[in-house]
Short mmCIF file of C-alpha atoms in Angstrom, two decimals:
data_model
loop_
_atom_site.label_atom_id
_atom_site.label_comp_id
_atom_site.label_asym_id
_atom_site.label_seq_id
_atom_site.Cartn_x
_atom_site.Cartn_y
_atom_site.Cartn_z
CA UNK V 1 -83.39 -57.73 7.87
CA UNK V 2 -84.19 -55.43 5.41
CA UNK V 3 -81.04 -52.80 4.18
CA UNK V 4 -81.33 -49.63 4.54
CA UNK V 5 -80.64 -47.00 1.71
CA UNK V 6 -77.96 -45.14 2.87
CA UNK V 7 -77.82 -42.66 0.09
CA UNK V 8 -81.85 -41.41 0.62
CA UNK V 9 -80.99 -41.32 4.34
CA UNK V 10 -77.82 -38.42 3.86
CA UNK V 11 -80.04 -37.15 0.94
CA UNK V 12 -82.81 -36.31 3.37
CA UNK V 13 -80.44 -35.19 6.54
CA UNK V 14 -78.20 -33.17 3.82
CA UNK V 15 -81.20 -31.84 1.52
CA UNK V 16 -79.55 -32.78 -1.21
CA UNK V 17 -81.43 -35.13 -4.45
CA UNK V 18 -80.85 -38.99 -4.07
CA UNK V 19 -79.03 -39.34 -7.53
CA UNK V 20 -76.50 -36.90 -6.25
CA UNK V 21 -75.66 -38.61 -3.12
CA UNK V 22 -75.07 -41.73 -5.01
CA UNK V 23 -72.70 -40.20 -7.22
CA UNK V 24 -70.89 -38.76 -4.04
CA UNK V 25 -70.97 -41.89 -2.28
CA UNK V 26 -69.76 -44.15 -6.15
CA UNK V 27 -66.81 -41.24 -6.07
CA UNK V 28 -65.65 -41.47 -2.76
CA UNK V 29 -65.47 -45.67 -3.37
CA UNK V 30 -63.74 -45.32 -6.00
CA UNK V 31 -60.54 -43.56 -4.08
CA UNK V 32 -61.18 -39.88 -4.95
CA UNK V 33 -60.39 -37.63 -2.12
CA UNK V 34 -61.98 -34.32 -0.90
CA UNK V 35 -60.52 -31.86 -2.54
CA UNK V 36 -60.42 -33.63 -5.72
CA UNK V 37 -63.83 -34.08 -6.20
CA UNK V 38 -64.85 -30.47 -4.31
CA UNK V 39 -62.22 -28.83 -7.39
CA UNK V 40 -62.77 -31.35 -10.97
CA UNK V 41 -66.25 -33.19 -10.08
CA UNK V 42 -68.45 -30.20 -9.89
CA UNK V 43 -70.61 -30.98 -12.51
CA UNK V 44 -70.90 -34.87 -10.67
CA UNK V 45 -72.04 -33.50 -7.16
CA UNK V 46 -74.28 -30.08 -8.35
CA UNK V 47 -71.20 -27.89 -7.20
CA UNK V 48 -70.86 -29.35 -3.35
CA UNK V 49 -68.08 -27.40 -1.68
CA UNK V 50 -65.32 -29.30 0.45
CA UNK V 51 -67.18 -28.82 3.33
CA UNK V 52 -70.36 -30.49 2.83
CA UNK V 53 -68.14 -33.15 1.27
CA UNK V 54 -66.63 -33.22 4.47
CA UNK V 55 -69.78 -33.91 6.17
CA UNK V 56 -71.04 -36.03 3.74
CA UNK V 57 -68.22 -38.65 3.95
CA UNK V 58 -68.10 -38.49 7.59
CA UNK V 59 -71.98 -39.53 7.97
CA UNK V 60 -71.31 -42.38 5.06
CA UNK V 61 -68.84 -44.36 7.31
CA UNK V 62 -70.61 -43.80 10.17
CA UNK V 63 -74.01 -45.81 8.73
CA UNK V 64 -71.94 -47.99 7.25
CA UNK V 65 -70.44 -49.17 9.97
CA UNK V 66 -73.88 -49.34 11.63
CA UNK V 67 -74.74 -50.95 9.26
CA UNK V 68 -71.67 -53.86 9.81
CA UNK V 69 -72.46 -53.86 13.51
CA UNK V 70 -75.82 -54.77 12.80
CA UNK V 71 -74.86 -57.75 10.81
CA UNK V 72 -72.69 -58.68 13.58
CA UNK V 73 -74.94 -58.22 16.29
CA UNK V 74 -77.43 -60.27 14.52
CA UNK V 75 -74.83 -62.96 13.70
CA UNK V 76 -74.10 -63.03 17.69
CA UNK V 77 -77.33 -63.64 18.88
CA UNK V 78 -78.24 -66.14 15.75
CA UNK V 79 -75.22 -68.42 17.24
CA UNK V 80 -76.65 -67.97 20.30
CA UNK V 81 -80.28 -69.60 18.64
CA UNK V 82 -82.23 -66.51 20.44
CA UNK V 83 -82.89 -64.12 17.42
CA UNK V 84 -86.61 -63.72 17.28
CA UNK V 85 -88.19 -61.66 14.44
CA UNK V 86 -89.30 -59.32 16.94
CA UNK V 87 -85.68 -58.54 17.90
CA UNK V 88 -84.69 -58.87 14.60
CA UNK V 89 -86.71 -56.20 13.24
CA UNK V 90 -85.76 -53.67 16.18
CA UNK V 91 -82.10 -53.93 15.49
CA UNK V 92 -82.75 -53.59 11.38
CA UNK V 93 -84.67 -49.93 12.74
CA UNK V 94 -82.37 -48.85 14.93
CA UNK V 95 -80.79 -45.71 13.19
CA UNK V 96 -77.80 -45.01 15.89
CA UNK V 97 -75.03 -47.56 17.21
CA UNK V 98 -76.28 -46.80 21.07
CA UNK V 99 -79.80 -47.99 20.11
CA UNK V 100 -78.09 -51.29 18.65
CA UNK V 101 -75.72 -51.65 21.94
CA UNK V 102 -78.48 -51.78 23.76
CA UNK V 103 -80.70 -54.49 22.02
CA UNK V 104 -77.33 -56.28 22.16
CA UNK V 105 -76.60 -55.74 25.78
CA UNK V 106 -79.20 -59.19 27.23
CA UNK V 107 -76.93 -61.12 24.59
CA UNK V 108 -73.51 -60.05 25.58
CA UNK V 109 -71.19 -62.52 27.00
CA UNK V 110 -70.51 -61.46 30.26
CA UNK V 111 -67.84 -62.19 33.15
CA UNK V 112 -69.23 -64.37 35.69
CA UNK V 113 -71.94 -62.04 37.54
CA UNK V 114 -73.56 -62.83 40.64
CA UNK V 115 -76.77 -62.77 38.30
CA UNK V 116 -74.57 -65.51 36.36
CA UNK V 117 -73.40 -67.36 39.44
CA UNK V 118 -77.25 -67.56 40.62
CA UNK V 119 -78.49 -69.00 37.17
CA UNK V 120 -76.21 -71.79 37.09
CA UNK V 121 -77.60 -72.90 40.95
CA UNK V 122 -81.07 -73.36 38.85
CA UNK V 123 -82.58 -69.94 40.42
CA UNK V 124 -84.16 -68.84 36.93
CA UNK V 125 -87.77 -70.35 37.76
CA UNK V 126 -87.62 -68.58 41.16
CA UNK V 127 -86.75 -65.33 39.25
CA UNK V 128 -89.51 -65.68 37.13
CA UNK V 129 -91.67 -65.89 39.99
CA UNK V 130 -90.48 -62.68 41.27
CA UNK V 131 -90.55 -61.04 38.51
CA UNK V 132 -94.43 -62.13 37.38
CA UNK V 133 -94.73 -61.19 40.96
CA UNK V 134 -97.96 -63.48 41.26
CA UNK V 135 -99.96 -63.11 44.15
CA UNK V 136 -100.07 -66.01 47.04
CA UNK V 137 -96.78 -67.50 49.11
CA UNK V 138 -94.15 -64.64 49.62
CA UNK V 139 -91.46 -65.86 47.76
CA UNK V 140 -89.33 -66.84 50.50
CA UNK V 141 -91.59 -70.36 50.93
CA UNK V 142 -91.13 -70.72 47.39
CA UNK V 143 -87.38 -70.84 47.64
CA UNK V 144 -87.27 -73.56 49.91
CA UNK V 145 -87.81 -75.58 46.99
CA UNK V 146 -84.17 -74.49 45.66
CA UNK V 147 -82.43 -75.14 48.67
CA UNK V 148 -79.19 -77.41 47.64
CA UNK V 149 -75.86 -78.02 48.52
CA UNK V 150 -74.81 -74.65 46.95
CA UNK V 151 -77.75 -72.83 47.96
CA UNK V 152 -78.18 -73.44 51.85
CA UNK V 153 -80.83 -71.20 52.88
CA UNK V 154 -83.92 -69.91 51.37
CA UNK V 155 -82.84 -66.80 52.32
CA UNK V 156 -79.88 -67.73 49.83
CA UNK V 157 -82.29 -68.88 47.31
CA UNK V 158 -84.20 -65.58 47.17
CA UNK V 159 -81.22 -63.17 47.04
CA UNK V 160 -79.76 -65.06 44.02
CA UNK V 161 -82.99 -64.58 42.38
CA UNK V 162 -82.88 -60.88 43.31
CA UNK V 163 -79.62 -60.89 41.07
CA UNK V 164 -81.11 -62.83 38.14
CA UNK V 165 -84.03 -60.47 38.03
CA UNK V 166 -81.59 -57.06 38.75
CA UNK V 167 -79.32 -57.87 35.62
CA UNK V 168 -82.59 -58.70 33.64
CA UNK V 169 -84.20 -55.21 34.67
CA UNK V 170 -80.54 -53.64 34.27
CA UNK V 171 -80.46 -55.08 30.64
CA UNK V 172 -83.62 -54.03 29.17
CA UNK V 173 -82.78 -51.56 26.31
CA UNK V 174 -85.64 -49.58 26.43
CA UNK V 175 -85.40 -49.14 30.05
CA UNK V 176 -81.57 -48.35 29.36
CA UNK V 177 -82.39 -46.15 26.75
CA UNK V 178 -85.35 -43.60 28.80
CA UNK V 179 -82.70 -43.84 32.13
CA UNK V 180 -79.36 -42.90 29.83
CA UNK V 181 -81.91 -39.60 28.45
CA UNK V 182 -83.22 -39.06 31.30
CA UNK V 183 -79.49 -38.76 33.09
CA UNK V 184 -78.43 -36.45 30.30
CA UNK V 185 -80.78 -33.94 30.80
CA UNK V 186 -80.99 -33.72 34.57
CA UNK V 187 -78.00 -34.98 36.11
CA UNK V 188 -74.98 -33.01 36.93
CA UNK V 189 -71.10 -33.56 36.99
CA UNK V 190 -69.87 -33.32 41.08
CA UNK V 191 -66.27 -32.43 42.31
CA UNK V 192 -64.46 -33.30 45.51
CA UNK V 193 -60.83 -32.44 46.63
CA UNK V 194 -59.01 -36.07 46.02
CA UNK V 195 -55.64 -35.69 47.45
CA UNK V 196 -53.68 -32.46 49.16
CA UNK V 197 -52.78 -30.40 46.41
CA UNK V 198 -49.95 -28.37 47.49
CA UNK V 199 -49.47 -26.27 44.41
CA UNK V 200 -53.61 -25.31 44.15
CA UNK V 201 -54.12 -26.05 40.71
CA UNK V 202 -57.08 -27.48 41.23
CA UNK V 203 -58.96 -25.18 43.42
CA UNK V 204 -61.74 -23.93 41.61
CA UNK V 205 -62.45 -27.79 41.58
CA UNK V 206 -62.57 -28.61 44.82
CA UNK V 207 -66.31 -28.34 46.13
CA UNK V 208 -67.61 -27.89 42.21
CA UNK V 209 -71.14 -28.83 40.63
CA UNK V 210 -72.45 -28.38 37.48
CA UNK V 211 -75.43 -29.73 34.67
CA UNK V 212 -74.29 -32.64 32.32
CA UNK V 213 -75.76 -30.26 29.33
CA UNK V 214 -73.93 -27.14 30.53
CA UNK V 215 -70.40 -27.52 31.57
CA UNK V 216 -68.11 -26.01 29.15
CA UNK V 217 -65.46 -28.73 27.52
CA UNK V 218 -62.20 -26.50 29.16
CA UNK V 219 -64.20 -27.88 32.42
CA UNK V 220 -63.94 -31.53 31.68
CA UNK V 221 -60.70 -31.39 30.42
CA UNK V 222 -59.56 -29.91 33.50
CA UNK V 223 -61.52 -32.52 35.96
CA UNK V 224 -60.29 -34.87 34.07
CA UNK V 225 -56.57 -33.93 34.62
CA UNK V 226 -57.54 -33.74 38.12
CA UNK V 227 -58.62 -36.74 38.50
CA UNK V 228 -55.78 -38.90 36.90
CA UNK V 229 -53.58 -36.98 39.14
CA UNK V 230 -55.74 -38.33 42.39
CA UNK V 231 -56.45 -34.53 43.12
CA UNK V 232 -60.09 -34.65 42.69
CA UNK V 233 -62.81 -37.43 43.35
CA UNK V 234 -65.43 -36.82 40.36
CA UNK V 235 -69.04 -38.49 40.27
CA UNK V 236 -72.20 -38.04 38.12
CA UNK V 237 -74.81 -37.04 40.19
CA UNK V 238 -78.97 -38.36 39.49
CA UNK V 239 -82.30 -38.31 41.20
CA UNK V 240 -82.22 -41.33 42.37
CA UNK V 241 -85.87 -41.97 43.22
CA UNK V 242 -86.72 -40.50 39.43
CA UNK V 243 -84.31 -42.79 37.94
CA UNK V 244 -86.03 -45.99 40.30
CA UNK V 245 -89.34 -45.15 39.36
CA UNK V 246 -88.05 -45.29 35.30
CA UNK V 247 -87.76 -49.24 36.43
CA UNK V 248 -91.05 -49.46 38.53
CA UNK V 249 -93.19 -48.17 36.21
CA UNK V 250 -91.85 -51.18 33.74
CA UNK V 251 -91.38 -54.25 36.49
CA UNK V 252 -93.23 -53.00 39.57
CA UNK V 253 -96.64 -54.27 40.24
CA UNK V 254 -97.57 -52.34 43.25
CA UNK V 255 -99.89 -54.30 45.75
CA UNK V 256 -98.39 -58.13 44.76
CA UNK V 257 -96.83 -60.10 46.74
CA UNK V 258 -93.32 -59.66 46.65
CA UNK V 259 -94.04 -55.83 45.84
CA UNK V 260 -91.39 -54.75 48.31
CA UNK V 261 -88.65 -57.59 47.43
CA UNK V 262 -89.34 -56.31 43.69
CA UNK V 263 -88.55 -52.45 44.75
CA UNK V 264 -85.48 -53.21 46.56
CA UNK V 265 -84.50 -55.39 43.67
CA UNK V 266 -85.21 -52.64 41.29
CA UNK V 267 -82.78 -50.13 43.42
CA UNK V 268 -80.09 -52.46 43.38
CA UNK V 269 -80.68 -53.06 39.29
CA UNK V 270 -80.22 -49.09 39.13
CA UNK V 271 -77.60 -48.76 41.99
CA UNK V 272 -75.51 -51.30 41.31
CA UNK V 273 -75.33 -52.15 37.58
CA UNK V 274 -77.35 -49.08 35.40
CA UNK V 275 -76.24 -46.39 37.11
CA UNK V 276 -72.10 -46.88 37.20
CA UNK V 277 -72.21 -47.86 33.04
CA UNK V 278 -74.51 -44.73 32.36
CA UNK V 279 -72.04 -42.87 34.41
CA UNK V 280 -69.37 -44.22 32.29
CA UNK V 281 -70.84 -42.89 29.53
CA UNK V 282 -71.59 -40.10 30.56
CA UNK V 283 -68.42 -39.01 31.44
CA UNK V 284 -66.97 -40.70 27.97
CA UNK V 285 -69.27 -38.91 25.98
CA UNK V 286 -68.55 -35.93 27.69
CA UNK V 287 -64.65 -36.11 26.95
CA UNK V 288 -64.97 -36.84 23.67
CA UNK V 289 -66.87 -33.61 23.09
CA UNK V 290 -64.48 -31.94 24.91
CA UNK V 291 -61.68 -33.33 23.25
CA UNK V 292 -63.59 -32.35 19.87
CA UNK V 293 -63.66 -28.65 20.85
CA UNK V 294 -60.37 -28.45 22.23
CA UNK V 295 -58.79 -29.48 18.39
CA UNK V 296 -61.00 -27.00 17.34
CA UNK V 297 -59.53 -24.24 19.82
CA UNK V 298 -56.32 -25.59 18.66
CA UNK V 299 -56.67 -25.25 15.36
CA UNK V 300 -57.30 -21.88 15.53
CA UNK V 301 -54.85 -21.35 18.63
CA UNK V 302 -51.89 -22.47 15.85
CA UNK V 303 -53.45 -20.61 13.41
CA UNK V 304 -53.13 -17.50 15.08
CA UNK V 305 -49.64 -18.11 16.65
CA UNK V 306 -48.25 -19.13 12.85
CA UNK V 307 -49.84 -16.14 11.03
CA UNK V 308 -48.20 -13.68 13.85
CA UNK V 309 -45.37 -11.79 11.26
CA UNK V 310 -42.12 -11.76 12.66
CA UNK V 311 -40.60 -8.62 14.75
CA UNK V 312 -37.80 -7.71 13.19
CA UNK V 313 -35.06 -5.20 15.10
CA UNK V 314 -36.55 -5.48 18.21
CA UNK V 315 -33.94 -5.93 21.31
CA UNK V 316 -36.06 -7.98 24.03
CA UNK V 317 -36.57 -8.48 28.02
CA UNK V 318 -38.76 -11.50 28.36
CA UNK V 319 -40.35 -11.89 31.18
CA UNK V 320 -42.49 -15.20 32.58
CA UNK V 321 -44.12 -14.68 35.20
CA UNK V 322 -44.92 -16.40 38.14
CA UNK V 323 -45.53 -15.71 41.65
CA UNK V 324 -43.68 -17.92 44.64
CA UNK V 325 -40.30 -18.41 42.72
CA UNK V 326 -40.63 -15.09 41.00
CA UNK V 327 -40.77 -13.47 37.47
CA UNK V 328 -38.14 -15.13 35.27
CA UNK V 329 -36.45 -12.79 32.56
CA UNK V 330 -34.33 -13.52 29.53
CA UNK V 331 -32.74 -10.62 27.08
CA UNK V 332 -32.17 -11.10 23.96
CA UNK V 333 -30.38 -9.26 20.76
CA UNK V 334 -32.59 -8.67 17.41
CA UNK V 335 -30.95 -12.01 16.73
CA UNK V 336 -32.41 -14.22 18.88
CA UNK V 337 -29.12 -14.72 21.09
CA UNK V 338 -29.32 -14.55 24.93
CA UNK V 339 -27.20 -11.92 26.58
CA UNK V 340 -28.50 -12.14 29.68
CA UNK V 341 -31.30 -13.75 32.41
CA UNK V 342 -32.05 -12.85 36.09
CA UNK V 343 -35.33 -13.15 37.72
CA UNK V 344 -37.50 -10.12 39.52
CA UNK V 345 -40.65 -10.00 42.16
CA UNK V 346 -42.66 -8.05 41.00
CA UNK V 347 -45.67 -9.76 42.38
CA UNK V 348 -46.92 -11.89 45.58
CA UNK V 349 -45.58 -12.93 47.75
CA UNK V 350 -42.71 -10.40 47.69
CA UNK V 351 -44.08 -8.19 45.96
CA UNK V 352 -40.86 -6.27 45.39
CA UNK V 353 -41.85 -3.32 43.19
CA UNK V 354 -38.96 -1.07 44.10
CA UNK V 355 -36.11 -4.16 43.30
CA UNK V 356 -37.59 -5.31 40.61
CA UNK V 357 -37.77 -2.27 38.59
CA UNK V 358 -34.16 -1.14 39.54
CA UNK V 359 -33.20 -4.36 38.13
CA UNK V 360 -35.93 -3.86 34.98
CA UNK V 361 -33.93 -0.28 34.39
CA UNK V 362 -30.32 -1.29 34.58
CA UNK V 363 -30.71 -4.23 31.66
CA UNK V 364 -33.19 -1.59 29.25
CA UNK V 365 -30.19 0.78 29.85
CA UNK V 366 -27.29 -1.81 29.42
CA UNK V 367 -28.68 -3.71 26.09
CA UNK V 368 -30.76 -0.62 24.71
CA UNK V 369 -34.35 -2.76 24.90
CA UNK V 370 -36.92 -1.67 23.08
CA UNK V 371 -39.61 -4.59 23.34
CA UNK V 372 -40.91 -5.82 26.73
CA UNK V 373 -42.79 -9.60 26.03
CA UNK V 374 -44.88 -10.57 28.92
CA UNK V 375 -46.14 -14.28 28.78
CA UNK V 376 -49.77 -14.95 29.25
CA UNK V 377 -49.26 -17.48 32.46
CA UNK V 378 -49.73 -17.31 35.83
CA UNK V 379 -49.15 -14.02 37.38
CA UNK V 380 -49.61 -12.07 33.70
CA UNK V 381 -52.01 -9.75 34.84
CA UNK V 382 -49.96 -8.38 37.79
CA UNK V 383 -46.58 -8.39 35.43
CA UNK V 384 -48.01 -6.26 33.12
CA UNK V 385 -49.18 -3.33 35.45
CA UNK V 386 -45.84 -4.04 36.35
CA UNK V 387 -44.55 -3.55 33.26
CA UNK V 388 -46.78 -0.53 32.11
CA UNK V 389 -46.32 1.58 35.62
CA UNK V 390 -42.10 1.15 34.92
CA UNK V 391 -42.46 2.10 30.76
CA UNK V 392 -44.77 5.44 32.09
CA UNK V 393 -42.38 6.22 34.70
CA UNK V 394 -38.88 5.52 32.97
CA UNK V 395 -40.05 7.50 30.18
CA UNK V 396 -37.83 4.95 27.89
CA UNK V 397 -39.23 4.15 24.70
CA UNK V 398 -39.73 1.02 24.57
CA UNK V 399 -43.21 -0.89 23.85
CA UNK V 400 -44.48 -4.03 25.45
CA UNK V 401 -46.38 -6.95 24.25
CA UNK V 402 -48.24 -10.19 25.86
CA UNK V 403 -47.35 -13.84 23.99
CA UNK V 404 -48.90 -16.63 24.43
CA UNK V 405 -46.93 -19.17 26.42
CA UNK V 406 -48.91 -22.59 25.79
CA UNK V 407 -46.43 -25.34 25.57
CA UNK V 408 -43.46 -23.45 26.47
CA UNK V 409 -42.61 -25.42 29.85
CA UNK V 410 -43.34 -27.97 27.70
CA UNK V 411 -40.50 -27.08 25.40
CA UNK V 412 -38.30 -25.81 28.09
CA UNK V 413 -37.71 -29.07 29.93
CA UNK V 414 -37.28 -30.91 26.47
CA UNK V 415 -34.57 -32.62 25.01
CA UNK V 416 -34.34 -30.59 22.59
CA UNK V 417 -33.92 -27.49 24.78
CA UNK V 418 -31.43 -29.27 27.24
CA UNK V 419 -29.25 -29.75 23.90
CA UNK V 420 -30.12 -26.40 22.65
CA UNK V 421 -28.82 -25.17 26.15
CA UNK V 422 -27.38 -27.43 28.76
CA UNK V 423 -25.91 -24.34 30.80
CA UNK V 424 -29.15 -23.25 31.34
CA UNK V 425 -32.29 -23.99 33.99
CA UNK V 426 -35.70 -24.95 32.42
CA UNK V 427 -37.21 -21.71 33.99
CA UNK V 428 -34.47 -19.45 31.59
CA UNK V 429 -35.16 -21.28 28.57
CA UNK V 430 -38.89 -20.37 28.89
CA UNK V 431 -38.42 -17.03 29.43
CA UNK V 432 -36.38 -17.00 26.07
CA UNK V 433 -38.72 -19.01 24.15
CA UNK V 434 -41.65 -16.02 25.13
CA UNK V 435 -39.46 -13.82 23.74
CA UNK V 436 -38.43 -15.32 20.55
CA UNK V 437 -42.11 -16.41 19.52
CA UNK V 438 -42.36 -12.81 19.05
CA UNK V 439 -38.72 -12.07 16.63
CA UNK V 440 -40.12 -15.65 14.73
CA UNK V 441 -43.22 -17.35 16.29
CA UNK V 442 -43.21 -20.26 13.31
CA UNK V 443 -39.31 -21.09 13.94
CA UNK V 444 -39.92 -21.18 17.91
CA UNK V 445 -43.17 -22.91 18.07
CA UNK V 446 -41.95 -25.97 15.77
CA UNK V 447 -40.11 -26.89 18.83
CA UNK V 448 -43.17 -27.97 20.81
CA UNK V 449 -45.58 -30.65 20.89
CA UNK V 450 -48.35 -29.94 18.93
CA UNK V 451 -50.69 -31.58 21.59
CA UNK V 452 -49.42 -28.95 23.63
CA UNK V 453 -50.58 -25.55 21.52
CA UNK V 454 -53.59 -24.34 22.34
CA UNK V 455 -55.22 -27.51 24.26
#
């Protein structure tokens, strides 16, 4: 198998001259990092900025280690004494890792299939019949040649043959290949409710449908969530019949024989063994671009929340909000300190406007507030008219300000903030971390998770 050049390839895809990828590629072997060569090797790499660099290296390891899986794959099937030239030559083309999985696949050691189970009763010639699908006997008087002590019926015979010719069909990698394209680009991501879920987070999940190419990686995430937590049943959804007649138009001879055995087989080769793994990935492939976006979104989530100057002087009512158990609210002095917490209900159920603002008045009066932080959660929206109706009214002044509460329930029911503040309930120390982002976002938010900024 014949190498390929891995320095004309990223030439080509980068549009960048052959001699300067191989003087990339020798200075990235030979330990430099990024931002080493991006800053002193200018002259080496025509002036390539980090980010190019960046791409550079990242499409380097992954033909290299197509490269390595090649070898092995060809190693695998060598041992195996079934490496034709043919084969051979398709794997040494093969220019992504998917294409190579699936020359692979017919090779793979397996569990013990039914397809498995069938070949070791001595089925394979009756499989071949089927699948030449020769015209004469049906192939059920062919099979009572196999009848033995483990295969009792012709009826037996023929159904293990159906396996043996399902996993064949099921393994083909070109078939694999046109179905797993095919699925991308026309088949859609389904949502069921799973489980009762009491608290409705999953709602807008419940009876939810949407194209493969389309749905938005906050979407998967979320279905994803749902789905570990048994509150939604998820499925990838195909045309079935389009996907079958991938398969017929490769193994199908219409008018033979055993035309009909051969379709059934064919639905059970997509039913049974393509369609679950394509779904699989699918829904893999999916997550990890979903994934990839979300540390994107994070990345410039935390860059936000750490370039946010702090407030100094301000004197603070922080509110979360919420709905059922109420608005919780924390006060603070310019210092950070709590002097006080209650909560309000402002919005629904209770929706006491008249309470909550009587409450609202007597702690801006008490502690002299001049900042109001709202937290960006559940029930925001509602807090804040809240909010804005009591400043216009009150005639105080005093401004108000949303924050950004991602990962602060996270923090509140940490260890850290139980030793912070044992005396306190989860639900106070939230409302105090909304308000101290805002006095010194980059000394509150190191208290949190990172996974749990901005994701």
């Amino acid at each position: 198998m014949a190498v390929i050049d891995i320095a004309r390839i990223i030439a080509e895809e980068l549009s960048i001259g052959k001699e300067q990828a191989d003087q990339v590629i020798r200075l990235l072997d030979e330990g430099n990092t990024i931002p080493f060569i991006a800053r002193y090797r200018k002259e080496m790499t025509r002036g390539m900025d980090d980010t190019s660099l960046r791409a550079f290296e990242e499409r380097l390891t992954y033909l290299r280690g197509l490269e390595e899986r090649k070898q092995e794959v060809l190693r695998l099937i060598g041992e195996q004494g079934k490496l034709t030239p043919e084969l051979e030559s398709q794997i040494g083309e093969a220019t992504i890792l998917q294409r190579v999985e699936d020359l692979y696949k017919p090779f793979k050691k397996k569990r013990l299939t039914r397809a498995a189970k069938a070949k070791a009763r001595g089925l394979d010639p009756l499989a071949g019949m089927l699948l030449a699908q020769r015209s004469g006997a049906p192939l059920l008087q062919e099979a009572a040649a196999f009848i033995s002590e483990e295969v009792p019926t012709a009826e037996d015979a023929v159904a293990g043959a159906c396996d043996i010719v399902a996993e064949i069909a099921a393994d083909d990698p070109e078939m694999t290949g046109r179905i797993r394209t095919r699925t991308e680009k026309t088949a859609t991501i389904a949502v069921t409710a799973g489980e009762e879920d009491e608290q409705g987070t999953y709602d807008n999940y419940k009876d939810f449908e949407q194209a493969l190419s389309k749905i938005p990686g906050h979407r998967i995430l979320a279905i994803n969530r749902g789905e570990k937590e048994k509150k939604l049943k998820v499925s990838v959804r195909t045309d079935e019949a389009m996907m079958e007649e991938i398969l017929e138009k490769r193994f199908l001879k219409r008018g033979s024989t055993d035309a009909a055995l051969m379709e059934d087989t064919l639905q059970d080769a997509y039913k049974r063994l393509i369609a679950p793994s394509i779904e699989r990935e699918m829904r893999n492939m999916l997550t990890e671009k979903a994934q990839e976006e979300a540390i994107k979104v994070f990345g410039r989530n935390t860059e936000s929340l750490l370039m946010v100057p702090p407030v100094r002087g301000a004197r603070i009512v922080s509110i979360d909000p919420g709905y059922r158990t109420g608005c919780k609210v924390a006060v603070l002095d310019e210092t950070g300190k709590l002097l006080d917490h209650t909560t309000i209900y402002p919005t629904q159920p209770r929706r006491d406007l008249a309470g909550s603002e009587k409450v609202l008045e007597s702690l801006c009066a008490k502690y002299d507030i001049n900042t109001i932080v709202i937290g960006n959660g559940t029930g925001g929206r509602e807090t804040e008219e809240f909010v804005a109706g009591y400043i216009r009214r009150s005639g105080r002044n005093i401004r108000y300000t949303i924050v950004n509460e991602a990962g602060a329930s996270v923090y509140s029911a940490s260890k850290l903030a139980a030793e912070e503040y044992p005396d306190l309930d989860v639900t106070t120390r939230g409302a105090m971390s909304l308000g101290r982002r805002l006095q010194d976002p980059l000394a509150e938010l190191v208290k949190i998770p990172i996974k749990s900024i901005g994701v």
